Tab-separated table of C-alpha atoms in Angstrom:
chain	number	residue	atom	x	y	z
A	1433	MET	CA	0.000	0.000	0.000
A	1434	GLU	CA	2.791	2.331	1.031
A	1435	SER	CA	4.863	1.419	-1.968
A	1436	THR	CA	1.904	2.099	-4.267
A	1437	ASP	CA	1.425	5.536	-2.724
A	1438	LYS	CA	5.102	6.306	-3.019
A	1439	ARG	CA	5.182	5.214	-6.643
A	1440	THR	CA	2.151	7.324	-7.423
A	1441	ALA	CA	3.593	10.380	-5.725
A	1442	ALA	CA	6.953	9.954	-7.398
A	1443	SER	CA	5.638	9.196	-10.860
A	1444	THR	CA	2.975	11.891	-11.088
A	1445	PRO	CA	5.165	14.675	-12.567
A	1446	ALA	CA	6.992	12.215	-14.817
A	1447	SER	CA	3.825	10.580	-16.133
A	1448	GLU	CA	2.234	13.990	-16.589
A	1449	SER	CA	5.115	15.165	-18.735
A	1450	ALA	CA	5.103	11.797	-20.525
A	1451	LEU	CA	1.418	12.344	-21.253
A	1452	LEU	CA	2.093	15.819	-22.559
A	1453	ARG	CA	5.288	15.148	-24.467
A	1454	PRO	CA	4.190	12.661	-27.150
A	1455	SER	CA	1.032	14.675	-27.745
A	1456	THR	CA	3.039	17.879	-28.315
A	1457	ALA	CA	5.659	16.072	-30.392
A	1458	ALA	CA	2.980	14.343	-32.438
A	1459	SER	CA	1.029	17.546	-32.972
A	1460	ALA	CA	4.226	19.369	-34.061
A	1461	GLU	CA	4.906	16.554	-36.515
A	1462	TYR	CA	1.343	16.613	-37.856
A	1463	SER	CA	1.345	20.379	-37.999
A	1464	ALA	CA	4.468	20.321	-40.240
A	1465	LEU	CA	2.753	17.824	-42.561
A	1466	ASP	CA	-0.405	19.903	-42.378
A	1467	PHE	CA	1.543	22.992	-43.433
A	1468	VAL	CA	3.171	21.210	-46.398
A	1469	LEU	CA	-0.180	19.841	-47.565
A	1470	ARG	CA	-1.812	23.268	-47.286
A	1471	VAL	CA	0.921	24.833	-49.441
A	1472	LEU	CA	0.409	21.986	-51.946
A	1473	LEU	CA	-3.337	22.676	-51.890
A	1474	LEU	CA	-2.665	26.351	-52.631
A	1475	ALA	CA	-0.331	25.447	-55.518
A	1476	ALA	CA	-2.781	22.921	-57.000
A	1477	SER	CA	-5.838	25.152	-56.800
A	1478	VAL	CA	-4.114	28.293	-58.113
A	1479	SER	CA	-2.560	26.300	-61.013
A	1480	ALA	CA	-5.942	24.763	-61.804
A	1481	VAL	CA	-7.540	28.223	-61.952
A	1482	VAL	CA	-4.731	29.651	-64.126
A	1483	VAL	CA	-4.702	26.665	-66.519
A	1484	MET	CA	-8.488	26.816	-66.864
A	1485	ALA	CA	-8.478	30.615	-67.360
A	1486	THR	CA	-5.904	30.403	-70.177
A	1487	SER	CA	-7.751	27.672	-72.084
A	1488	LYS	CA	-9.382	29.917	-74.708
A	1489	GLN	CA	-8.847	28.704	-78.278
A	1490	THR	CA	-10.210	30.164	-81.532
A	1491	GLU	CA	-10.559	27.937	-84.598
A	1492	ARG	CA	-12.168	28.300	-88.022
A	1493	VAL	CA	-14.821	25.597	-88.083
A	1494	PRO	CA	-17.106	24.450	-90.950
A	1495	VAL	CA	-20.768	25.511	-90.829
A	1496	PRO	CA	-23.312	22.669	-91.041
A	1497	GLY	CA	-25.458	22.894	-94.189
A	1498	PHE	CA	-22.735	24.731	-96.135
A	1499	PRO	CA	-19.822	23.328	-98.206
A	1500	PRO	CA	-16.821	22.333	-96.039
A	1501	ASN	CA	-14.694	25.233	-97.300
A	1502	VAL	CA	-17.139	27.758	-95.772
A	1503	ARG	CA	-15.740	28.294	-92.286
A	1504	VAL	CA	-16.436	30.679	-89.431
A	1505	SER	CA	-14.207	31.688	-86.563
A	1506	ASN	CA	-15.422	30.107	-83.313
A	1507	SER	CA	-13.956	30.195	-79.819
A	1508	ALA	CA	-13.954	27.558	-77.112
A	1509	GLU	CA	-13.535	29.037	-73.650
A	1510	PHE	CA	-14.337	27.951	-70.131
A	1511	ASN	CA	-17.316	30.264	-69.668
A	1512	ASN	CA	-19.238	28.475	-72.409
A	1513	SER	CA	-20.067	25.781	-69.860
A	1514	PRO	CA	-21.681	26.253	-66.429
A	1515	ALA	CA	-19.627	23.296	-65.128
A	1516	PHE	CA	-16.373	25.157	-65.863
A	1517	ILE	CA	-17.702	28.395	-64.347
A	1518	TYR	CA	-18.541	26.466	-61.168
A	1519	PHE	CA	-15.058	24.939	-61.329
A	1520	MET	CA	-13.430	28.392	-61.457
A	1521	ALA	CA	-15.517	29.669	-58.539
A	1522	ALA	CA	-14.852	26.552	-56.442
A	1523	LEU	CA	-11.100	26.399	-57.044
A	1524	SER	CA	-10.596	30.162	-56.559
A	1525	LEU	CA	-12.397	29.919	-53.233
A	1526	THR	CA	-10.279	26.903	-52.281
A	1527	GLY	CA	-7.109	28.837	-53.121
A	1528	LEU	CA	-8.224	31.684	-50.864
A	1529	TYR	CA	-9.171	29.209	-48.118
A	1530	SER	CA	-5.784	27.500	-48.351
A	1531	ILE	CA	-3.969	30.857	-47.931
A	1532	ILE	CA	-5.990	31.652	-44.803
A	1533	THR	CA	-5.529	28.200	-43.260
A	1534	THR	CA	-1.801	28.114	-44.100
A	1535	LEU	CA	-1.395	31.347	-42.146
A	1536	ALA	CA	-3.540	29.889	-39.346
A	1537	SER	CA	-1.454	26.714	-39.255
A	1538	ILE	CA	1.752	28.775	-38.900
A	1539	SER	CA	0.503	31.139	-36.240
A	1540	VAL	CA	-2.087	29.690	-33.903
A	1541	SER	CA	-2.681	25.989	-34.505
A	1542	ARG	CA	-0.813	24.565	-31.529
A	1543	LYS	CA	-2.253	27.025	-29.072
A	1544	ALA	CA	-5.929	27.298	-29.940
A	1545	LYS	CA	-7.904	24.065	-30.011
A	1546	ILE	CA	-10.921	25.880	-31.419
A	1547	VAL	CA	-8.945	26.836	-34.548
A	1548	LEU	CA	-8.111	23.153	-35.046
A	1549	LEU	CA	-11.820	22.312	-34.813
A	1550	VAL	CA	-13.020	25.070	-37.174
A	1551	VAL	CA	-10.357	24.193	-39.761
A	1552	ALA	CA	-11.235	20.471	-39.483
A	1553	LEU	CA	-14.927	21.257	-40.080
A	1554	LEU	CA	-14.210	23.601	-43.016
A	1555	ASP	CA	-11.800	21.123	-44.659
A	1556	VAL	CA	-14.710	18.703	-45.037
A	1557	VAL	CA	-16.927	21.380	-46.624
A	1558	PHE	CA	-14.194	22.366	-49.079
A	1559	LEU	CA	-13.583	18.715	-49.927
A	1560	GLY	CA	-17.245	18.480	-50.953
A	1561	ILE	CA	-16.956	21.631	-53.084
A	1562	VAL	CA	-13.705	20.597	-54.812
A	1563	ALA	CA	-14.833	16.996	-55.417
A	1564	SER	CA	-18.115	18.090	-57.004
A	1565	ALA	CA	-16.325	20.677	-59.185
A	1566	THR	CA	-13.850	17.992	-60.296
A	1567	GLY	CA	-16.688	15.590	-61.080
A	1568	ALA	CA	-18.680	18.174	-63.046
A	1569	SER	CA	-15.718	19.409	-65.113
A	1570	GLY	CA	-14.415	15.882	-65.602
A	1571	ALA	CA	-17.777	14.727	-66.978
A	1572	VAL	CA	-18.001	17.652	-69.434
A	1573	THR	CA	-14.354	17.152	-70.490
A	1574	TYR	CA	-15.028	13.463	-71.100
A	1575	ILE	CA	-17.973	14.284	-73.387
A	1576	GLY	CA	-15.737	16.773	-75.210
A	1577	LEU	CA	-13.074	14.080	-75.637
A	1578	ARG	CA	-15.214	11.112	-76.650
A	1579	GLY	CA	-18.631	12.590	-77.468
A	1580	ASN	CA	-21.786	10.571	-76.852
A	1581	SER	CA	-23.156	8.782	-79.896
A	1582	HIS	CA	-26.424	7.799	-78.149
A	1583	VAL	CA	-27.608	11.403	-77.978
A	1584	ARG	CA	-25.450	12.715	-80.877
A	1585	TRP	CA	-23.191	14.950	-78.818
A	1586	ASN	CA	-20.137	15.297	-81.060
A	1587	LYS	CA	-16.600	15.273	-79.664
A	1588	ILE	CA	-14.881	18.667	-79.831
A	1589	CYS	CA	-11.315	17.834	-78.790
A	1590	ASN	CA	-10.303	16.964	-82.378
A	1591	VAL	CA	-10.948	20.657	-83.226
A	1592	TYR	CA	-10.117	22.478	-79.977
A	1593	ASP	CA	-7.019	20.510	-78.982
A	1594	LYS	CA	-5.310	23.190	-76.870
A	1595	PHE	CA	-8.598	23.920	-75.056
A	1596	CYS	CA	-8.986	20.241	-74.193
A	1597	ARG	CA	-5.401	19.906	-72.961
A	1598	HIS	CA	-5.971	22.895	-70.676
A	1599	ILE	CA	-9.291	21.750	-69.217
A	1600	GLY	CA	-7.965	18.196	-68.820
A	1601	SER	CA	-4.931	19.472	-66.893
A	1602	ALA	CA	-7.142	21.697	-64.752
A	1603	VAL	CA	-9.320	18.703	-63.851
A	1604	ALA	CA	-6.216	16.658	-62.964
A	1605	LEU	CA	-4.951	19.492	-60.733
A	1606	SER	CA	-8.298	19.786	-58.969
A	1607	LEU	CA	-8.298	16.008	-58.444
A	1608	LEU	CA	-4.928	16.500	-56.708
A	1609	ALA	CA	-6.457	19.312	-54.621
A	1610	GLY	CA	-9.311	16.964	-53.654
A	1611	VAL	CA	-6.900	14.200	-52.588
A	1612	VAL	CA	-4.880	16.721	-50.545
A	1613	LEU	CA	-8.097	17.835	-48.813
A	1614	VAL	CA	-8.930	14.196	-47.970
A	1615	PHE	CA	-5.502	13.840	-46.337
A	1616	LEU	CA	-5.871	17.169	-44.508
A	1617	SER	CA	-9.212	16.042	-43.073
A	1618	MET	CA	-7.686	12.732	-42.042
A	1619	ILE	CA	-4.764	14.488	-40.340
A	1620	SER	CA	-7.146	16.760	-38.429
A	1621	THR	CA	-9.194	13.762	-37.288
A	1622	PHE	CA	-6.064	11.826	-36.371
A	1623	THR	CA	-4.594	14.751	-34.404
A	1624	LEU	CA	-7.795	15.010	-32.363
A	1625	TYR	CA	-7.807	11.213	-31.921
A	1626	LYS	CA	-4.201	11.182	-30.657
A	1627	ARG	CA	-5.065	13.751	-28.028
A	1628	ILE	CA	-7.799	11.626	-26.437
A	1629	ARG	CA	-5.533	8.630	-25.857
B	1331	MET	CA	-0.301	21.692	1.547
B	1332	GLU	CA	-2.285	19.322	3.725
B	1333	SER	CA	-5.567	20.873	2.696
B	1334	THR	CA	-4.594	20.614	-0.950
B	1335	ASP	CA	-3.789	16.951	-0.547
B	1336	LYS	CA	-7.046	16.334	1.279
B	1337	ARG	CA	-9.030	18.101	-1.420
B	1338	THR	CA	-7.284	16.115	-4.108
B	1339	ALA	CA	-7.883	12.839	-2.346
B	1340	ALA	CA	-11.518	13.639	-1.660
B	1341	SER	CA	-12.378	15.017	-5.054
B	1342	THR	CA	-10.635	12.488	-7.248
B	1343	PRO	CA	-13.528	10.019	-7.697
B	1344	ALA	CA	-16.049	12.865	-8.025
B	1345	SER	CA	-14.013	14.808	-10.589
B	1346	GLU	CA	-13.247	11.601	-12.452
B	1347	SER	CA	-16.929	10.779	-12.773
B	1348	ALA	CA	-17.620	14.427	-13.660
B	1349	LEU	CA	-15.004	14.146	-16.410
B	1350	LEU	CA	-16.539	10.937	-17.667
B	1351	ARG	CA	-20.192	11.864	-17.342
B	1352	PRO	CA	-20.533	14.782	-19.813
B	1353	SER	CA	-18.330	12.949	-22.293
B	1354	THR	CA	-20.474	9.816	-22.131
B	1355	ALA	CA	-23.715	11.827	-22.210
B	1356	ALA	CA	-22.459	13.884	-25.128
B	1357	SER	CA	-21.240	10.872	-27.046
B	1358	ALA	CA	-24.582	9.086	-26.458
B	1359	GLU	CA	-26.364	12.161	-27.807
B	1360	TYR	CA	-24.066	12.390	-30.834
B	1361	SER	CA	-24.276	8.670	-31.405
B	1362	ALA	CA	-28.110	8.901	-31.601
B	1363	LEU	CA	-27.818	11.709	-34.176
B	1364	ASP	CA	-25.109	9.723	-35.941
B	1365	PHE	CA	-27.429	6.716	-36.152
B	1366	VAL	CA	-30.319	8.781	-37.568
B	1367	LEU	CA	-28.031	10.384	-40.183
B	1368	ARG	CA	-26.631	6.999	-41.203
B	1369	VAL	CA	-30.142	5.621	-41.742
B	1370	LEU	CA	-30.937	8.750	-43.787
B	1371	LEU	CA	-27.752	8.182	-45.803
B	1372	LEU	CA	-28.839	4.595	-46.501
B	1373	ALA	CA	-32.300	5.758	-47.579
B	1374	ALA	CA	-30.927	8.514	-49.827
B	1375	SER	CA	-28.287	6.382	-51.533
B	1376	VAL	CA	-30.569	3.368	-52.091
B	1377	SER	CA	-33.348	5.614	-53.471
B	1378	ALA	CA	-30.839	7.357	-55.762
B	1379	VAL	CA	-29.676	3.989	-57.135
B	1380	VAL	CA	-33.264	2.731	-57.631
B	1381	VAL	CA	-34.448	5.968	-59.275
B	1382	MET	CA	-31.409	5.984	-61.595
B	1383	ALA	CA	-31.824	2.271	-62.450
B	1384	THR	CA	-35.482	2.717	-63.434
B	1385	SER	CA	-34.822	5.705	-65.715
B	1386	LYS	CA	-34.889	3.837	-69.047
B	1387	GLN	CA	-37.190	5.424	-71.614
B	1388	THR	CA	-37.789	4.411	-75.242
B	1389	GLU	CA	-39.032	6.988	-77.740
B	1390	ARG	CA	-39.499	7.087	-81.508
B	1391	VAL	CA	-37.163	9.858	-82.658
B	1392	PRO	CA	-36.710	11.411	-86.139
B	1393	VAL	CA	-33.595	10.448	-88.108
B	1394	PRO	CA	-31.429	13.372	-89.288
B	1395	GLY	CA	-31.302	13.620	-93.088
B	1396	PHE	CA	-34.719	11.931	-93.477
B	1397	PRO	CA	-38.210	13.483	-93.506
B	1398	PRO	CA	-39.579	14.117	-89.971
B	1399	ASN	CA	-42.141	11.310	-90.265
B	1400	VAL	CA	-39.362	8.702	-90.577
B	1401	ARG	CA	-38.702	7.699	-86.985
B	1402	VAL	CA	-36.706	5.010	-85.226
B	1403	SER	CA	-37.107	3.608	-81.764
B	1404	ASN	CA	-34.307	4.835	-79.497
B	1405	SER	CA	-33.709	4.296	-75.784
B	1406	ALA	CA	-32.204	6.596	-73.191
B	1407	GLU	CA	-30.794	4.724	-70.234
B	1408	PHE	CA	-28.221	5.415	-67.556
B	1409	ASN	CA	-25.520	3.158	-69.012
B	1410	ASN	CA	-25.279	5.315	-72.127
B	1411	SER	CA	-23.139	7.733	-70.108
B	1412	PRO	CA	-19.975	6.925	-68.121
B	1413	ALA	CA	-20.933	9.625	-65.611
B	1414	PHE	CA	-24.155	7.773	-64.737
B	1415	ILE	CA	-22.329	4.425	-64.532
B	1416	TYR	CA	-19.872	5.979	-62.065
B	1417	PHE	CA	-22.868	7.418	-60.191
B	1418	MET	CA	-24.433	3.946	-59.846
B	1419	ALA	CA	-21.165	2.413	-58.631
B	1420	ALA	CA	-20.515	5.241	-56.152
B	1421	LEU	CA	-24.006	5.340	-54.666
B	1422	SER	CA	-24.306	1.528	-54.434
B	1423	LEU	CA	-21.023	1.440	-52.553
B	1424	THR	CA	-22.211	4.257	-50.283
B	1425	GLY	CA	-25.416	2.330	-49.547
B	1426	LEU	CA	-23.385	-0.729	-48.558
B	1427	TYR	CA	-21.036	1.430	-46.467
B	1428	SER	CA	-23.981	3.059	-44.667
B	1429	ILE	CA	-25.413	-0.379	-43.744
B	1430	ILE	CA	-22.070	-1.478	-42.277
B	1431	THR	CA	-21.525	1.760	-40.334
B	1432	THR	CA	-25.130	1.822	-39.065
B	1433	LEU	CA	-24.560	-1.628	-37.575
B	1434	ALA	CA	-21.203	-0.451	-36.198
B	1435	SER	CA	-22.817	2.644	-34.651
B	1436	ILE	CA	-25.427	0.435	-32.891
B	1437	SER	CA	-23.044	-2.196	-31.599
B	1438	VAL	CA	-19.552	-0.958	-30.830
B	1439	SER	CA	-19.214	2.806	-31.242
B	1440	ARG	CA	-19.175	3.827	-27.591
B	1441	LYS	CA	-16.760	1.127	-26.567
B	1442	ALA	CA	-14.114	1.070	-29.280
B	1443	LYS	CA	-12.345	4.340	-29.997
B	1444	ILE	CA	-10.609	2.808	-32.995
B	1445	VAL	CA	-13.984	2.172	-34.681
B	1446	LEU	CA	-14.822	5.860	-34.217
B	1447	LEU	CA	-11.523	6.795	-35.885
B	1448	VAL	CA	-11.852	4.391	-38.838
B	1449	VAL	CA	-15.439	5.477	-39.488
B	1450	ALA	CA	-14.426	9.166	-39.287
B	1451	LEU	CA	-11.641	8.579	-41.843
B	1452	LEU	CA	-13.873	6.566	-44.198
B	1453	ASP	CA	-16.695	9.144	-44.013
B	1454	VAL	CA	-14.345	11.684	-45.589
B	1455	VAL	CA	-13.393	9.297	-48.410
B	1456	PHE	CA	-17.053	8.515	-49.148
B	1457	LEU	CA	-17.885	12.220	-49.100
B	1458	GLY	CA	-15.309	12.689	-51.880
B	1459	ILE	CA	-16.792	9.808	-53.886
B	1460	VAL	CA	-20.427	10.925	-53.493
B	1461	ALA	CA	-19.666	14.609	-54.179
B	1462	SER	CA	-17.756	13.817	-57.381
B	1463	ALA	CA	-20.517	11.440	-58.564
B	1464	THR	CA	-23.107	14.147	-57.879
B	1465	GLY	CA	-21.035	16.723	-59.760
B	1466	ALA	CA	-20.467	14.448	-62.771
B	1467	SER	CA	-24.105	13.369	-63.080
B	1468	GLY	CA	-25.365	16.879	-62.398
B	1469	ALA	CA	-23.196	18.287	-65.194
B	1470	VAL	CA	-24.405	15.683	-67.724
B	1471	THR	CA	-28.035	16.169	-66.621
B	1472	TYR	CA	-27.662	19.929	-67.059
B	1473	ILE	CA	-26.387	19.473	-70.641
B	1474	GLY	CA	-29.345	17.135	-71.274
B	1475	LEU	CA	-31.731	19.762	-69.929
B	1476	ARG	CA	-30.339	22.907	-71.567
B	1477	GLY	CA	-27.919	21.654	-74.228
B	1478	ASN	CA	-24.858	23.689	-75.144
B	1479	SER	CA	-25.243	25.860	-78.224
B	1480	HIS	CA	-21.520	26.741	-78.374
B	1481	VAL	CA	-20.537	23.181	-79.273
B	1482	ARG	CA	-23.948	22.143	-80.721
B	1483	TRP	CA	-24.849	19.605	-78.055
B	1484	ASN	CA	-28.632	19.438	-78.355
B	1485	LYS	CA	-30.899	19.169	-75.316
B	1486	ILE	CA	-32.572	15.772	-74.945
B	1487	CYS	CA	-35.010	16.344	-72.086
B	1488	ASN	CA	-37.717	17.599	-74.457
B	1489	VAL	CA	-37.760	14.066	-75.935
B	1490	TYR	CA	-36.803	11.852	-72.992
B	1491	ASP	CA	-38.856	13.584	-70.300
B	1492	LYS	CA	-39.278	10.605	-67.928
B	1493	PHE	CA	-35.550	9.796	-68.214
B	1494	CYS	CA	-34.631	13.362	-67.257
B	1495	ARG	CA	-37.040	13.424	-64.303
B	1496	HIS	CA	-35.436	10.226	-63.012
B	1497	ILE	CA	-31.812	11.295	-63.409
B	1498	GLY	CA	-32.609	14.744	-61.971
B	1499	SER	CA	-34.211	13.149	-58.894
B	1500	ALA	CA	-31.286	10.757	-58.515
B	1501	VAL	CA	-28.859	13.713	-58.557
B	1502	ALA	CA	-30.958	15.531	-55.940
B	1503	LEU	CA	-30.945	12.420	-53.721
B	1504	SER	CA	-27.190	12.035	-54.037
B	1505	LEU	CA	-26.785	15.718	-53.154
B	1506	LEU	CA	-28.735	14.923	-49.969
B	1507	ALA	CA	-26.434	11.937	-49.356
B	1508	GLY	CA	-23.423	14.252	-49.778
B	1509	VAL	CA	-24.812	16.790	-47.286
B	1510	VAL	CA	-25.531	13.977	-44.791
B	1511	LEU	CA	-21.926	12.781	-45.163
B	1512	VAL	CA	-20.650	16.313	-44.468
B	1513	PHE	CA	-22.685	16.367	-41.244
B	1514	LEU	CA	-21.522	12.860	-40.290
B	1515	SER	CA	-17.883	13.917	-40.715
B	1516	MET	CA	-18.524	17.030	-38.661
B	1517	ILE	CA	-20.159	14.986	-35.888
B	1518	SER	CA	-17.209	12.572	-35.810
B	1519	THR	CA	-14.771	15.485	-35.568
B	1520	PHE	CA	-16.868	17.189	-32.928
B	1521	THR	CA	-17.175	13.995	-30.843
B	1522	LEU	CA	-13.389	13.606	-30.844
B	1523	TYR	CA	-13.013	17.319	-30.036
B	1524	LYS	CA	-15.412	17.087	-27.070
B	1525	ARG	CA	-13.372	14.246	-25.612
B	1526	ILE	CA	-10.135	16.265	-25.464
B	1527	ARG	CA	-11.676	19.099	-23.460
């Protein structure tokens, strides 16, 4: 009984610091990874926006009902499709969000638990936004690439090749942004989980 | 010093139970909400799959290049579009996932922390899947509804009205499933957060 008491008394400060130490070390480790992923998110979303914005291509295309040598100048650009407009809005917002949360992860993350919570909640919302924008733009790009013979939607990528390369790359970049957001959410969850051990 | 020790000794069981009580009460509360949302997720994803699967519609449509009274029988169904095939796969998988996690939330959630963590991580992944499926199908449905005059993709919902009602409803249901998954992720995060207070 006495020995138990002695052990308890002696080990309290040690076990307390042992309880605190791995948590702090782990959260520092996660917060470094978190920072790197947030910078990657910023890079991916800003590149996606820039690549999509510079996709405009003008070609002289034949007019249906006229001989093939009668051609008019026609442009393909992202604001011809609501899916791409949504994409631009979503990825711009994500870029802005990633700037704010990168700054937050440098300055306050280890001190304020509430910041960790708010960022964890918002990461999930932005994942939903980025994933749906990727899906929408990916579906439209796929129709542009392959067409759909069942409903006679012709492919357009044989004419607007540069446009298609740009929108395809933008979709790939936003897929990367989505994957980064999945990992960020997982890290947030895991950091909270580690603290309740 | 003596009084401090006495207070500590006296209050330990009380403060321990006070620490445990709100956590348990809170987690019971959240776990009830979690259960309701998981059942809603099951309902939404299964309905979306059923509504999408029953969307087939056959119409007699005019053939281009022939007089308008020459018509052929043509079907619109979900497996004409890769976006809708992905939608079916994603929502079926989500339905299965929601059954498994509903059972998990009944049986083990309050005991096993690791189950809480795994479910929280998987919720985020399924949110990404459902959101991208919703985006892809929504984009294709929108082109079906309005067409795109810039690239001469004609609207098809004036012909295949029942088909469009079905795919539109399926997209709305999967949007609901996505929103439910956002809330489920938030609840998981919040439950973990409450435990580290």
